[in-house]
Short mmCIF file of C-alpha atoms and ligand atoms in Angstrom, two decimals:
data_model
loop_
_atom_site.label_atom_id
_atom_site.label_comp_id
_atom_site.label_asym_id
_atom_site.label_seq_id
_atom_site.Cartn_x
_atom_site.Cartn_y
_atom_site.Cartn_z
CA MET L 1 85.80 69.17 24.62
CA LYS L 2 85.84 68.01 21.01
CA THR L 3 88.90 66.28 19.54
CA ILE L 4 89.67 67.42 16.00
CA VAL L 5 91.96 66.75 13.05
CA ILE L 6 92.68 69.46 10.47
CA LEU L 7 93.55 68.36 6.94
CA GLY L 8 95.40 71.30 5.33
CA SER L 9 96.21 73.09 8.60
CA THR L 10 98.76 75.49 7.06
CA GLY L 11 96.31 76.98 4.55
CA SER L 12 93.88 79.86 4.80
CA ILE L 13 91.00 77.77 6.24
CA GLY L 14 93.38 75.67 8.35
CA THR L 15 94.92 78.77 9.92
CA SER L 16 91.50 80.29 10.64
CA THR L 17 90.40 77.00 12.22
CA LEU L 18 93.42 77.04 14.54
CA ASP L 19 92.65 80.66 15.40
CA ILE L 20 89.25 79.47 16.68
CA VAL L 21 90.90 76.65 18.67
CA ASP L 22 93.28 79.22 20.15
CA ARG L 23 90.39 81.50 21.18
CA PHE L 24 88.42 78.62 22.78
CA PRO L 25 90.96 76.31 24.40
CA GLY L 26 88.28 74.65 26.54
CA GLU L 27 86.26 73.62 23.47
CA PHE L 28 88.69 71.80 21.19
CA ARG L 29 91.71 69.53 21.39
CA VAL L 30 93.90 69.04 18.29
CA ALA L 31 94.80 65.39 17.67
CA GLY L 32 96.22 65.67 14.17
CA LEU L 33 97.35 68.12 11.48
CA THR L 34 98.39 67.72 7.85
CA ALA L 35 100.09 69.91 5.23
CA SER L 36 101.70 69.51 1.84
CA GLY L 37 105.09 71.14 2.33
CA ASN L 38 105.30 74.14 4.66
CA ASP L 39 107.37 72.47 7.40
CA GLU L 40 108.21 75.76 9.12
CA LYS L 41 104.58 76.70 9.65
CA LEU L 42 103.63 73.15 10.60
CA GLU L 43 106.41 73.11 13.19
CA ALA L 44 105.02 76.29 14.80
CA GLN L 45 101.55 74.71 14.85
CA ILE L 46 102.91 71.51 16.43
CA ARG L 47 104.64 73.50 19.20
CA LYS L 48 101.51 75.50 19.94
CA PHE L 49 98.69 72.96 19.55
CA LYS L 50 100.55 69.74 20.48
CA PRO L 51 98.93 67.21 18.13
CA ARG L 52 99.76 63.54 18.70
CA ILE L 53 100.22 62.87 14.98
CA VAL L 54 100.91 64.90 11.82
CA ALA L 55 101.42 64.08 8.15
CA ILE L 56 103.23 66.07 5.50
CA SER L 57 102.88 64.89 1.92
CA ASP L 58 106.21 66.23 0.64
CA THR L 59 108.83 63.74 1.81
CA SER L 60 111.77 66.16 1.89
CA ALA L 61 109.68 68.57 3.98
CA ALA L 62 108.97 65.62 6.28
CA THR L 63 112.70 65.02 6.78
CA ARG L 64 113.19 68.69 7.70
CA LEU L 65 110.15 68.61 10.00
CA ARG L 66 111.51 65.57 11.85
CA GLN L 67 114.76 67.45 12.50
CA ARG L 68 112.92 70.56 13.64
CA CYS L 69 110.68 68.57 15.99
CA ALA L 70 113.28 66.18 17.39
CA GLY L 71 112.44 65.54 21.03
CA LEU L 72 108.81 66.65 20.75
CA PRO L 73 106.09 64.09 21.56
CA VAL L 74 104.65 64.00 18.02
CA GLU L 75 104.53 61.25 15.42
CA ILE L 76 105.48 62.61 11.97
CA LEU L 77 104.30 60.68 8.93
CA ALA L 78 105.40 61.36 5.36
CA GLY L 79 103.74 61.03 1.95
CA GLN L 80 100.30 61.38 0.41
CA GLU L 81 98.95 58.10 1.87
CA ALA L 82 99.84 59.23 5.39
CA LEU L 83 97.15 61.95 5.19
CA SER L 84 94.45 59.25 5.39
CA GLN L 85 96.07 57.79 8.49
CA VAL L 86 95.82 61.14 10.28
CA ALA L 87 92.26 61.62 8.95
CA ALA L 88 91.34 58.33 10.64
CA ALA L 89 93.13 59.03 13.97
CA PRO L 90 91.12 56.96 16.48
CA GLU L 91 90.68 59.74 19.06
CA ALA L 92 89.34 62.31 16.54
CA GLU L 93 85.60 63.09 16.51
CA LEU L 94 85.58 65.85 13.88
CA VAL L 95 87.76 66.27 10.81
CA ILE L 96 88.09 69.71 9.27
CA SER L 97 88.63 69.02 5.59
CA ALA L 98 90.60 72.04 4.32
CA ILE L 99 93.04 70.74 1.71
CA VAL L 100 92.74 72.53 -1.62
CA GLY L 101 91.73 70.54 -4.70
CA GLY L 102 91.15 66.91 -5.56
CA ALA L 103 94.05 65.88 -3.30
CA GLY L 104 91.56 66.09 -0.44
CA LEU L 105 89.25 63.37 -1.78
CA VAL L 106 91.12 60.30 -0.50
CA PRO L 107 91.78 61.59 3.05
CA THR L 108 88.28 63.07 3.40
CA LEU L 109 86.73 59.78 2.34
CA ALA L 110 89.05 57.98 4.78
CA ALA L 111 87.70 60.22 7.55
CA ILE L 112 84.11 59.44 6.54
CA ARG L 113 84.83 55.73 6.45
CA SER L 114 86.28 55.98 9.96
CA GLY L 115 82.99 57.50 11.14
CA LYS L 116 84.34 61.02 11.77
CA GLN L 117 82.01 63.98 11.55
CA ILE L 118 83.20 66.29 8.77
CA ALA L 119 83.46 70.08 8.55
CA LEU L 120 83.89 70.44 4.81
CA ALA L 121 85.72 73.42 3.30
CA ASN L 122 87.43 71.37 0.58
CA LYS L 123 84.69 71.53 -2.07
CA GLU L 124 86.52 69.78 -4.91
CA PRO L 125 85.94 66.23 -3.54
CA MET L 126 82.18 66.94 -3.44
CA VAL L 127 82.43 67.96 -7.09
CA MET L 128 84.41 64.86 -8.04
CA ALA L 129 82.39 62.30 -6.12
CA GLY L 130 79.50 64.00 -4.30
CA LYS L 131 77.07 61.13 -4.64
CA LEU L 132 79.60 58.59 -3.39
CA MET L 133 80.64 60.81 -0.45
CA GLN L 134 77.02 61.22 0.64
CA GLN L 135 76.35 57.49 0.27
CA GLU L 136 79.38 56.69 2.39
CA ALA L 137 78.45 59.36 4.95
CA HIS L 138 75.01 57.77 5.24
CA LYS L 139 76.49 54.30 5.57
CA TYR L 140 78.91 55.33 8.35
CA GLY L 141 76.47 57.60 10.19
CA VAL L 142 78.50 60.72 9.41
CA ARG L 143 77.22 64.28 9.09
CA ILE L 144 78.97 66.59 6.67
CA PHE L 145 78.75 70.19 7.91
CA PRO L 146 79.41 72.84 5.27
CA VAL L 147 82.17 75.39 5.86
CA ASP L 148 81.95 77.17 2.50
CA SER L 149 80.21 80.43 3.45
CA GLU L 150 77.35 80.07 0.94
CA HIS L 151 76.62 76.49 1.95
CA SER L 152 76.84 77.35 5.62
CA ALA L 153 74.30 80.12 4.96
CA ILE L 154 71.96 77.67 3.20
CA PHE L 155 72.46 75.09 5.94
CA GLN L 156 71.52 77.72 8.54
CA SER L 157 68.55 78.94 6.47
CA LEU L 158 67.25 75.35 6.19
CA GLU L 159 67.39 74.70 9.94
CA GLY L 160 63.95 74.10 11.38
CA HIS L 161 62.28 73.89 7.96
CA ARG L 162 61.03 70.97 5.91
CA LYS L 163 63.04 70.16 2.80
CA LYS L 164 59.90 69.50 0.78
CA ASP L 165 58.91 73.15 1.31
CA VAL L 166 62.05 74.45 -0.41
CA ARG L 167 61.50 76.12 -3.76
CA ARG L 168 65.00 77.41 -4.62
CA LEU L 169 68.47 77.74 -3.20
CA ILE L 170 70.04 81.07 -4.16
CA LEU L 171 73.83 81.16 -3.91
CA THR L 172 75.41 84.58 -3.80
CA ALA L 173 78.67 85.34 -5.62
CA SER L 174 80.91 88.35 -5.10
CA GLY L 175 81.90 88.26 -8.76
CA GLY L 176 85.57 88.09 -7.75
CA ALA L 177 88.46 90.35 -8.63
CA LEU L 178 87.62 90.92 -12.29
CA TRP L 179 83.88 91.50 -12.35
CA PRO L 180 84.08 95.08 -13.75
CA LEU L 181 86.36 94.12 -16.69
CA THR L 182 85.36 93.75 -20.33
CA LYS L 183 85.94 90.55 -22.30
CA GLU L 184 88.94 92.13 -24.03
CA GLU L 185 90.44 93.30 -20.74
CA LEU L 186 90.02 89.82 -19.24
CA ARG L 187 92.33 88.26 -21.83
CA ASP L 188 95.41 90.19 -20.73
CA VAL L 189 94.79 90.18 -17.01
CA THR L 190 97.90 89.60 -14.87
CA VAL L 191 98.13 87.02 -12.07
CA GLU L 192 98.54 89.84 -9.51
CA ARG L 193 95.35 91.54 -10.71
CA ALA L 194 93.34 88.29 -10.70
CA LEU L 195 94.47 87.62 -7.11
CA GLN L 196 93.01 90.89 -5.76
CA HIS L 197 89.74 89.61 -4.33
CA PRO L 198 87.54 92.46 -3.08
CA ASN L 199 86.17 90.80 0.10
CA TRP L 200 87.96 87.59 1.07
CA LYS L 201 91.60 86.69 1.74
CA MET L 202 91.92 83.08 0.60
CA GLY L 203 94.37 80.64 -0.97
CA ALA L 204 95.52 81.37 -4.54
CA LYS L 205 93.54 78.61 -6.27
CA ILE L 206 90.12 79.59 -4.91
CA THR L 207 90.90 83.28 -5.52
CA ILE L 208 91.45 82.56 -9.22
CA ASP L 209 88.33 80.34 -9.21
CA SER L 210 86.42 83.34 -7.84
CA ALA L 211 87.78 85.54 -10.64
CA THR L 212 86.66 83.09 -13.37
CA LEU L 213 83.40 82.30 -11.47
CA MET L 214 84.41 78.62 -11.64
CA ASN L 215 84.23 78.78 -7.85
CA LYS L 216 80.48 79.35 -8.17
CA GLY L 217 80.25 76.55 -10.75
CA LEU L 218 81.95 74.22 -8.25
CA GLU L 219 79.64 75.51 -5.50
CA VAL L 220 76.51 74.71 -7.51
CA VAL L 221 77.72 71.10 -7.74
CA GLU L 222 78.66 71.16 -4.05
CA ALA L 223 75.17 72.43 -3.13
CA ARG L 224 73.50 69.78 -5.27
CA TRP L 225 75.14 67.01 -3.21
CA LEU L 226 75.27 68.68 0.19
CA PHE L 227 71.55 69.44 0.19
CA ASP L 228 70.29 66.78 -2.24
CA ILE L 229 68.59 69.41 -4.42
CA PRO L 230 68.52 69.19 -8.25
CA GLU L 231 70.47 71.85 -10.16
CA SER L 232 67.21 73.20 -11.63
CA GLN L 233 66.41 74.51 -8.13
CA ILE L 234 69.79 76.14 -7.57
CA GLU L 235 70.35 79.72 -8.71
CA VAL L 236 73.23 82.15 -8.53
CA MET L 237 73.07 85.89 -7.99
CA ILE L 238 75.93 88.39 -8.01
CA HIS L 239 76.14 90.32 -4.76
CA ARG L 240 79.39 92.29 -4.73
CA GLU L 241 79.43 93.11 -1.03
CA SER L 242 79.42 89.47 0.30
CA ILE L 243 77.10 90.38 3.19
CA ILE L 244 74.19 88.07 2.36
CA HIS L 245 75.96 84.72 2.19
CA SER L 246 73.08 82.86 0.48
CA LEU L 247 69.30 82.43 0.60
CA VAL L 248 66.57 79.79 0.58
CA GLU L 249 63.20 80.47 -0.99
CA TYR L 250 60.28 78.40 0.31
CA GLN L 251 57.03 77.42 -1.42
CA ASP L 252 55.12 80.28 0.20
CA ARG L 253 57.73 82.67 -1.38
CA SER L 254 59.21 83.45 1.98
CA VAL L 255 62.98 83.88 1.72
CA ILE L 256 65.35 83.08 4.59
CA ALA L 257 68.95 84.24 4.37
CA GLN L 258 72.05 84.36 6.54
CA LEU L 259 74.03 87.60 6.76
CA GLY L 260 77.34 88.63 8.26
CA LEU L 261 80.57 90.46 7.56
CA PRO L 262 82.81 88.30 5.37
CA ASP L 263 84.96 86.37 7.85
CA MET L 264 85.40 82.61 7.42
CA ARG L 265 85.73 82.13 11.17
CA THR L 266 81.94 82.45 11.45
CA PRO L 267 81.04 79.51 9.15
CA ILE L 268 84.05 77.47 10.34
CA SER L 269 83.06 77.83 14.00
CA TYR L 270 79.43 76.99 13.22
CA ALA L 271 80.51 73.73 11.57
CA MET L 272 82.86 72.96 14.46
CA ARG L 273 80.44 73.68 17.28
CA TYR L 274 77.05 72.85 15.68
CA PRO L 275 74.36 73.30 16.92
CA GLY L 276 75.94 75.76 19.35
CA ARG L 277 77.47 79.11 18.50
CA LEU L 278 80.77 80.39 19.85
CA PRO L 279 80.99 83.98 21.14
CA LEU L 280 83.48 85.17 18.49
CA ASP L 281 84.97 88.55 19.27
CA LEU L 282 84.56 89.96 15.75
CA PRO L 283 83.06 93.26 14.51
CA SER L 284 79.26 93.25 14.22
CA LEU L 285 77.42 93.70 10.97
CA GLU L 286 76.04 97.24 11.01
CA LEU L 287 73.66 97.48 8.08
CA THR L 288 73.06 101.19 8.69
CA GLU L 289 76.76 101.81 8.05
CA ILE L 290 76.79 99.70 4.89
CA ALA L 291 73.48 101.33 3.87
CA LYS L 292 73.36 99.79 0.40
CA LEU L 293 73.55 96.24 -0.92
CA THR L 294 73.55 95.45 -4.64
CA PHE L 295 72.41 92.44 -6.68
CA CYS L 296 72.53 91.46 -10.34
CA LYS L 297 72.43 88.43 -12.60
CA PRO L 298 75.62 86.56 -13.51
CA ASP L 299 77.14 87.37 -16.92
CA HIS L 300 77.64 84.06 -18.73
CA ASP L 301 79.25 85.72 -21.72
CA ARG L 302 82.21 87.17 -19.81
CA PHE L 303 82.28 84.38 -17.19
CA PRO L 304 81.31 81.09 -18.88
CA CYS L 305 82.74 78.85 -16.12
CA LEU L 306 79.57 79.12 -14.02
CA GLY L 307 77.57 77.58 -16.87
CA LEU L 308 80.05 74.72 -17.08
CA GLY L 309 79.23 73.82 -13.48
CA TYR L 310 75.53 73.43 -14.37
CA GLU L 311 76.38 71.58 -17.57
CA SER L 312 78.62 69.11 -15.74
CA LEU L 313 75.74 68.31 -13.37
CA ARG L 314 73.23 67.83 -16.19
CA ILE L 315 75.59 65.39 -17.90
CA GLY L 316 76.50 63.80 -14.57
CA GLY L 317 78.76 60.81 -13.86
CA THR L 318 82.44 61.62 -14.29
CA MET L 319 81.81 65.01 -15.97
CA PRO L 320 82.04 67.16 -12.81
CA ALA L 321 85.30 65.39 -11.84
CA THR L 322 86.62 66.04 -15.34
CA MET L 323 85.69 69.71 -15.15
CA ASN L 324 87.30 70.02 -11.73
CA ALA L 325 90.58 68.38 -12.76
CA ALA L 326 90.88 70.45 -15.95
CA ASN L 327 90.24 73.59 -13.89
CA GLU L 328 92.96 72.66 -11.38
CA VAL L 329 95.50 72.14 -14.18
CA ALA L 330 94.51 75.33 -16.00
CA VAL L 331 94.53 77.50 -12.85
CA ASP L 332 97.93 76.14 -11.89
CA ALA L 333 99.25 76.96 -15.38
CA PHE L 334 97.80 80.48 -15.17
CA LEU L 335 99.33 81.05 -11.71
CA LYS L 336 102.72 79.99 -13.10
CA GLY L 337 102.41 82.44 -15.98
CA GLY L 338 102.04 79.68 -18.58
CA ILE L 339 98.64 80.63 -20.07
CA GLN L 340 96.33 83.64 -20.39
CA PHE L 341 93.41 84.13 -18.03
CA THR L 342 90.83 83.42 -20.74
CA ALA L 343 92.59 80.17 -21.67
CA ILE L 344 91.44 78.68 -18.35
CA VAL L 345 87.86 78.28 -19.54
CA GLU L 346 88.99 77.13 -23.01
CA ILE L 347 91.01 74.31 -21.47
CA ILE L 348 88.13 73.21 -19.25
CA ARG L 349 85.68 73.39 -22.17
CA SER L 350 87.93 71.36 -24.51
CA THR L 351 88.64 68.73 -21.82
CA MET L 352 84.92 68.32 -21.13
CA ASP L 353 84.18 68.10 -24.87
CA ALA L 354 86.74 65.31 -25.27
CA HIS L 355 85.39 63.31 -22.32
CA SER L 356 83.05 60.30 -22.54
CA PRO L 357 81.29 60.32 -19.16
CA LYS L 358 80.87 57.16 -17.12
CA ASN L 359 79.19 56.50 -13.78
CA VAL L 360 80.98 57.21 -10.51
CA ASP L 361 80.15 54.38 -8.12
CA THR L 362 83.59 53.91 -6.60
CA LEU L 363 86.52 56.04 -5.47
CA GLU L 364 88.68 54.45 -8.17
CA GLU L 365 86.26 55.60 -10.90
CA ALA L 366 86.42 59.18 -9.63
CA LEU L 367 90.22 59.06 -9.42
CA GLU L 368 90.49 57.57 -12.91
CA ALA L 369 88.38 60.41 -14.39
CA ASP L 370 90.56 62.89 -12.48
CA ARG L 371 93.75 61.30 -13.90
CA TRP L 372 92.39 61.26 -17.44
CA ALA L 373 91.28 64.89 -17.32
CA ARG L 374 94.57 66.10 -15.84
CA GLU L 375 96.51 64.43 -18.62
CA LYS L 376 94.20 65.87 -21.28
CA ALA L 377 94.30 69.37 -19.78
CA GLU L 378 98.09 69.24 -19.43
CA SER L 379 98.43 68.42 -23.13
CA LEU L 380 96.19 71.40 -23.93
CA VAL L 381 98.30 73.67 -21.72
CA ALA L 382 101.47 72.42 -23.42
CA ALA L 383 99.97 73.08 -26.87
CA LEU L 384 99.05 76.65 -25.87
CA ALA L 385 102.50 77.30 -24.44
CA HIS L 386 104.17 76.58 -27.82
P1 NAD U 10 95.23 77.10 0.80
O1 NAD U 10 95.96 76.96 -0.47
O2 NAD U 10 95.41 78.34 1.60
O3 NAD U 10 95.59 75.85 1.78
C1 NAD U 10 95.56 74.55 1.31
C2 NAD U 10 96.07 73.57 2.36
O4 NAD U 10 96.09 72.28 1.76
C3 NAD U 10 97.50 73.83 2.86
O5 NAD U 10 97.61 73.41 4.20
C4 NAD U 10 98.35 72.92 1.97
O6 NAD U 10 99.55 72.51 2.61
C5 NAD U 10 97.41 71.74 1.77
N1 NAD U 10 97.62 71.08 0.48
C6 NAD U 10 97.67 71.67 -0.75
N2 NAD U 10 97.88 70.74 -1.71
C7 NAD U 10 97.96 69.55 -1.08
C8 NAD U 10 98.20 68.23 -1.52
N3 NAD U 10 98.39 67.93 -2.82
N4 NAD U 10 98.23 67.25 -0.60
C9 NAD U 10 98.05 67.52 0.70
N5 NAD U 10 97.83 68.75 1.19
C10 NAD U 10 97.78 69.76 0.30
O7 NAD U 10 93.67 76.86 0.47
P2 NAD U 10 92.41 77.47 1.22
O8 NAD U 10 92.09 78.80 0.65
O9 NAD U 10 92.54 77.32 2.69
O10 NAD U 10 91.26 76.50 0.69
C11 NAD U 10 91.12 75.17 1.17
C12 NAD U 10 89.80 74.60 0.65
O11 NAD U 10 88.72 75.34 1.24
C13 NAD U 10 89.62 74.74 -0.87
O12 NAD U 10 88.93 73.62 -1.36
C14 NAD U 10 88.75 75.97 -1.02
O13 NAD U 10 87.96 75.94 -2.17
C15 NAD U 10 87.89 75.89 0.23
N6 NAD U 10 87.39 77.18 0.71
C16 NAD U 10 88.27 78.13 1.11
C17 NAD U 10 87.81 79.36 1.55
C18 NAD U 10 88.78 80.42 2.05
O14 NAD U 10 88.33 81.43 2.59
N7 NAD U 10 90.06 80.24 1.94
C19 NAD U 10 86.44 79.64 1.57
C20 NAD U 10 85.56 78.63 1.16
C21 NAD U 10 86.05 77.41 0.73
MG1 MG U 11 82.17 79.98 -1.13
#
């Protein structure tokens, strides 16, 4: 029996994680849950999974949650700082980090510093402060297990091999909702259209990141830190069907890959139960029914965000955090109808151009770069909106 905490339990990854807990009640016990504001959903989760402690960052949602849960044996904390308290719950062995965006950095680092093993879905903290997170993980004897499907595939393809034999990591990308569109068509794309991902049902932010290919730019940075491999050995390939989740090429040119139907419960459960595998009752991959898989190179002209991911790594220091923060602001503005789809990359580009990178040795330095970039990107959004 493993005791877990889920940061971001009401989201897409959080809900899938609880689905696994529900299917394997003898395997996991839920000690803590967190959410930003969905008190109704969190209440249902509290009633079903009976955590000892929860945190909700929105304080008015916390007041409602306390009323809803009056009489239940659960401690309800309110505010952003409370997330770290739940992340460090003494009885927890594994923390599933599934908040979206940079908001997950502080609680995820708090979990690492409390010696919790981490199942990491929340990629943005790795982008903001990957080196620091790995240093801290090393210091506190923590393993960070990837949940992101590509990184889980690489992790599985590296098992039993020597790192020095690795030649390349090849991340696959579905290309997202807008891959077939021309540059002109991309400009006028609606929010609804950009949210129609062909293979995965995910939260809104990552679905837009998939459509711009920024998600793959973030994943290149994530891979660099998760696997301690320089960006020159990380490649990206478009694979529309999302069946091959990623590949590792070795020095002898042998390629090992992990395949499966696109369902996040597979990589989530692997991170939760490593090195064991849970007997998930999901459809099998039948390659004879799929019959054909396709591959092509990314198109940097139509989707320049992927290149920004590489560029941020080459520059290093605070540049990936700057890119990430500008992307969060721009995607949020697009989702609210404030800017055009193609303005997302322009805002990230201009924010990165205006930034003077510094080293990231501390959490405060990462957070300061994040604050600076958000302010800069917000001013760019405001200028576009006029
Ligand atoms: P989501 O939007 O569905 O859920 C996000 C969760 O985080 C919710 O519980 C929400 O309440 C919480 N949250 C949001 N903002 C917060 C804040 N400021 N403070 C505290 N909590 C906050 O997102 P998701 O699709 O589940 O993605 C979560 C993370 O996992 C992202 O980093 C994403 O890139 C990554 N990821 C997701 C998928 C997927 O299939 N959804 C796949 C790979 C990686
Ligand atoms: Mg992914």
